[in-house]
Coordinates of C-alpha atoms in Angstrom, one line a residue:
M1 CA 102.8 358.6 -145.3
K2 CA 102.3 355.0 -145.8
P3 CA 100.0 353.4 -144.4
A4 CA 101.0 351.1 -141.2
W5 CA 101.4 347.4 -142.5
Y6 CA 97.7 346.5 -141.7
E7 CA 95.9 349.1 -143.5
D8 CA 98.7 347.8 -146.6
E9 CA 95.9 345.9 -148.6
S10 CA 98.3 344.6 -150.9
F11 CA 99.6 342.8 -147.9
W12 CA 96.5 341.0 -146.9
K13 CA 95.8 340.3 -150.9
E14 CA 98.9 338.3 -151.5
T15 CA 99.2 336.6 -148.6
A16 CA 95.9 335.2 -148.1
S17 CA 96.4 331.8 -149.8
F18 CA 98.7 331.1 -146.5
Q19 CA 96.9 333.0 -143.9
F20 CA 93.4 331.3 -145.0
S21 CA 93.9 328.7 -146.4
E22 CA 91.2 326.1 -147.2
R23 CA 92.8 324.1 -144.1
A24 CA 92.6 327.5 -141.7
W25 CA 89.1 327.6 -143.0
L26 CA 87.8 324.1 -141.7
A27 CA 89.9 324.2 -138.9
A28 CA 88.2 327.4 -137.6
K29 CA 84.9 324.7 -137.5
E30 CA 86.5 323.4 -134.6
Q31 CA 87.5 326.5 -133.3
V32 CA 84.1 327.7 -132.8
E33 CA 82.6 324.1 -131.3
A34 CA 85.0 324.2 -128.9
I35 CA 84.7 328.0 -128.1
I36 CA 80.9 327.3 -127.3
K37 CA 81.1 324.3 -125.3
L38 CA 84.0 326.4 -123.4
L39 CA 81.8 329.6 -123.1
G40 CA 78.4 327.5 -122.7
L41 CA 77.2 328.9 -125.3
L42 CA 73.9 329.1 -126.9
P43 CA 72.1 329.9 -130.0
G44 CA 70.4 333.6 -130.6
M45 CA 73.5 334.8 -128.6
R46 CA 74.9 337.8 -130.0
V47 CA 79.1 337.4 -130.9
L48 CA 80.7 340.2 -132.3
D49 CA 84.0 339.4 -134.1
M50 CA 86.5 341.9 -134.2
P51 CA 88.7 342.0 -136.7
C52 CA 86.9 339.5 -138.6
G53 CA 89.0 339.1 -142.2
P54 CA 87.2 337.2 -144.6
G55 CA 84.5 335.7 -141.8
R56 CA 86.3 332.7 -141.2
H57 CA 85.0 332.4 -137.7
A58 CA 81.9 334.8 -137.6
L59 CA 80.6 332.9 -140.4
E60 CA 80.5 329.6 -138.5
F61 CA 78.9 331.4 -135.1
A62 CA 76.3 332.5 -137.8
R63 CA 75.6 328.8 -139.5
R64 CA 75.5 328.1 -135.5
G65 CA 72.1 329.9 -135.0
F66 CA 74.3 333.1 -133.1
Q67 CA 73.5 336.2 -134.2
V68 CA 77.0 337.8 -135.6
T69 CA 79.2 341.3 -136.5
G70 CA 81.8 341.1 -138.1
V71 CA 83.8 344.3 -138.3
D72 CA 87.7 344.7 -140.0
L73 CA 89.3 347.6 -141.3
N74 CA 90.0 345.7 -144.8
P75 CA 87.0 346.6 -147.2
S76 CA 88.2 343.4 -149.3
F77 CA 87.2 341.1 -146.5
I78 CA 84.1 342.4 -145.7
A79 CA 83.0 342.3 -148.8
Q80 CA 84.2 338.5 -149.0
A81 CA 82.3 338.0 -145.9
K82 CA 79.3 339.2 -147.4
E83 CA 79.1 337.6 -150.2
R84 CA 79.8 334.2 -148.4
A85 CA 76.7 334.7 -145.8
E86 CA 74.5 335.4 -148.9
K87 CA 75.9 332.6 -151.0
E88 CA 74.5 330.6 -148.1
G89 CA 71.6 333.0 -147.3
L90 CA 73.4 333.2 -143.5
S91 CA 72.1 336.1 -141.7
A92 CA 75.2 337.9 -140.1
E93 CA 76.4 341.8 -140.4
F94 CA 79.6 342.7 -141.6
L95 CA 81.3 346.0 -141.3
R96 CA 84.1 348.3 -142.2
E97 CA 85.6 350.3 -139.1
D98 CA 88.4 350.2 -137.1
M99 CA 89.0 347.9 -133.8
R100 CA 89.5 350.9 -132.5
K101 CA 86.6 352.9 -132.7
F102 CA 84.7 350.2 -132.8
R103 CA 81.6 350.1 -130.0
R104 CA 77.8 349.3 -129.6
E105 CA 77.0 349.5 -125.9
N106 CA 75.5 346.7 -124.1
F107 CA 75.2 344.7 -126.9
Y108 CA 76.9 341.7 -127.1
D109 CA 77.3 337.9 -125.0
L110 CA 80.5 337.9 -126.5
G111 CA 83.3 338.8 -127.8
L112 CA 86.3 337.9 -130.2
N113 CA 89.9 338.8 -130.7
L114 CA 91.3 336.0 -132.8
F115 CA 94.5 334.6 -134.7
T116 CA 96.7 337.4 -132.8
S117 CA 94.8 340.5 -133.7
L118 CA 96.0 342.5 -130.5
G119 CA 98.9 343.9 -130.7
Y120 CA 99.1 345.4 -134.6
F121 CA 99.2 349.0 -133.3
E122 CA 102.4 351.0 -131.7
S123 CA 101.4 352.3 -128.6
P124 CA 100.2 349.8 -126.1
A125 CA 97.4 352.0 -125.2
E126 CA 95.4 351.4 -128.9
D127 CA 95.7 347.6 -127.8
K128 CA 94.0 348.8 -124.9
R129 CA 91.4 350.7 -126.1
V130 CA 89.6 347.8 -128.9
L131 CA 89.7 345.6 -125.2
E132 CA 87.7 348.7 -123.8
N133 CA 85.7 349.1 -126.7
F134 CA 85.0 345.1 -126.1
F135 CA 84.0 345.7 -123.2
V136 CA 81.9 348.4 -123.1
S137 CA 79.8 346.1 -125.8
L138 CA 79.7 343.5 -124.0
R139 CA 76.5 342.6 -122.3
P140 CA 76.9 342.4 -117.9
G141 CA 77.9 339.1 -118.1
G142 CA 79.4 338.7 -121.5
F143 CA 82.8 336.9 -122.3
V144 CA 85.8 338.0 -124.3
L145 CA 88.2 335.7 -125.4
V146 CA 91.7 337.0 -126.6
D147 CA 93.5 334.7 -129.2
V148 CA 97.5 335.4 -129.4
R149 CA 100.8 333.5 -129.7
G150 CA 102.2 334.5 -126.2
K151 CA 106.1 335.2 -125.4
E152 CA 105.8 331.8 -123.5
T153 CA 105.4 329.4 -125.9
L154 CA 107.3 331.5 -128.7
A155 CA 109.8 331.4 -126.9
R156 CA 109.7 327.8 -126.7
D157 CA 109.5 327.5 -130.6
F158 CA 110.8 330.2 -132.2
R159 CA 112.5 330.3 -135.6
P160 CA 114.4 332.7 -137.0
K161 CA 113.4 331.5 -140.2
D162 CA 110.7 330.5 -141.5
W163 CA 109.5 329.1 -145.6
Q164 CA 105.7 327.6 -146.8
E165 CA 105.0 327.3 -150.6
Q166 CA 100.9 327.1 -151.8
E167 CA 100.2 326.7 -155.5
G168 CA 103.3 327.4 -156.9
T169 CA 102.9 330.9 -154.6
L170 CA 106.6 331.0 -152.2
L171 CA 106.5 333.0 -148.6
L172 CA 109.6 333.2 -147.1
E173 CA 109.1 335.0 -143.3
E174 CA 112.5 336.2 -141.3
R175 CA 111.7 336.9 -137.5
E176 CA 113.3 338.6 -134.9
I177 CA 112.8 340.0 -131.8
I178 CA 112.7 343.6 -130.4
E179 CA 112.8 346.0 -127.6
S180 CA 113.3 343.7 -125.1
W181 CA 111.0 341.1 -125.9
S182 CA 108.0 343.7 -126.2
R183 CA 107.6 343.0 -129.9
I184 CA 108.6 341.2 -133.1
R185 CA 109.6 342.6 -136.3
S186 CA 108.7 340.0 -139.5
R187 CA 110.1 340.2 -142.5
W188 CA 107.7 338.4 -145.3
I189 CA 109.0 337.7 -149.0
V190 CA 106.2 336.8 -151.4
I191 CA 107.4 335.3 -154.9
K192 CA 104.9 334.8 -157.5
D193 CA 105.4 333.9 -161.0
A194 CA 109.2 335.4 -160.5
E195 CA 107.7 338.4 -158.9
R196 CA 108.7 339.6 -155.1
K197 CA 107.0 341.6 -153.0
E198 CA 108.3 342.7 -149.3
F199 CA 106.2 343.2 -146.2
I200 CA 107.7 344.7 -143.1
L201 CA 105.6 343.7 -139.7
T202 CA 105.6 344.0 -136.7
L203 CA 103.6 343.3 -133.3
R204 CA 103.1 343.6 -130.1
L205 CA 103.9 340.9 -128.0
Y206 CA 102.1 339.6 -124.5
S207 CA 102.6 337.0 -122.1
G208 CA 99.8 335.7 -120.4
V209 CA 100.5 337.6 -117.0
E210 CA 100.5 340.7 -119.0
L211 CA 97.5 339.8 -120.9
R212 CA 95.5 339.0 -117.5
T213 CA 96.5 341.9 -116.3
L214 CA 95.3 344.5 -119.8
L215 CA 92.3 342.5 -119.3
E216 CA 91.6 343.5 -115.7
E217 CA 92.7 346.9 -116.1
V218 CA 90.1 347.3 -118.5
G219 CA 87.5 346.2 -115.9
F220 CA 87.4 342.5 -117.1
E221 CA 86.6 339.9 -114.1
E222 CA 87.5 336.0 -113.9
V223 CA 90.3 335.9 -116.4
K224 CA 91.3 333.2 -117.1
L225 CA 94.5 331.7 -119.9
Y226 CA 94.8 328.9 -121.7
G227 CA 96.4 326.9 -124.0
D228 CA 94.1 326.5 -126.9
F229 CA 90.4 326.7 -127.1
S230 CA 89.3 323.6 -125.5
G231 CA 90.2 325.4 -121.9
N232 CA 93.6 322.7 -121.8
P233 CA 96.6 324.5 -119.3
Y234 CA 98.0 327.6 -120.2
G235 CA 101.4 325.6 -119.4
P236 CA 104.3 323.7 -120.7
E237 CA 102.3 322.2 -123.6
A238 CA 100.5 324.9 -124.4
R239 CA 100.1 325.9 -128.2
R240 CA 98.3 329.2 -127.5
L241 CA 97.2 331.8 -125.4
V242 CA 93.6 332.1 -125.2
A243 CA 92.7 334.4 -122.5
V244 CA 88.7 334.6 -121.4
G245 CA 87.3 338.0 -119.6
R246 CA 83.8 338.7 -118.1
K247 CA 82.3 341.8 -117.9
P248 CA 80.6 342.0 -114.2

């Protein structure tokens, strides 16, 4: 059976320069600083970044004195994150695990699901399972923060076609809203050295109210919606959909 797109290591390898560019790594510093301020976090707190990718945010939290666990299904990302942590002498744990399965009961103060990483799976129940794992893994009073591209912002800025170029590699993207605005299908074409590779992605989409309802169904309370990590409103000018919930 062909692996799902998010399980395909070649997809992440071929698109890494676009998804995890130097600019994206630099942006993670500001994003982590904003999250710390938004939630009133203190060094020494335990943070679960899931999925963590190559460790952009997890490593930045570790640099600031937090106890960090990064979880990702991609072995290459976990290896990269470990290597960076070792080079910098950072104390951080990186595990190759499926976020639909990983949980560590009553252990963390903060759970992070960033960069539109909720919605990968075919079944909505699998998304809910991911949030349930965060809920179980948090200590009472702990926070979960989910960052996605909300339906409202996507509808406002939707572009059916786009392209980017980096270091001689060209990325072409075609987007299609499917299943009555419940999902988006994207075709990514990577052209490098006259070689062409194509990938098909599908993501489940959430509106603000849908994501808040899902978090409440899992058990989170005081769910708040923001338009960015700085806590600006989720309104007409929002750039992202950032949902924060607290475990009672």
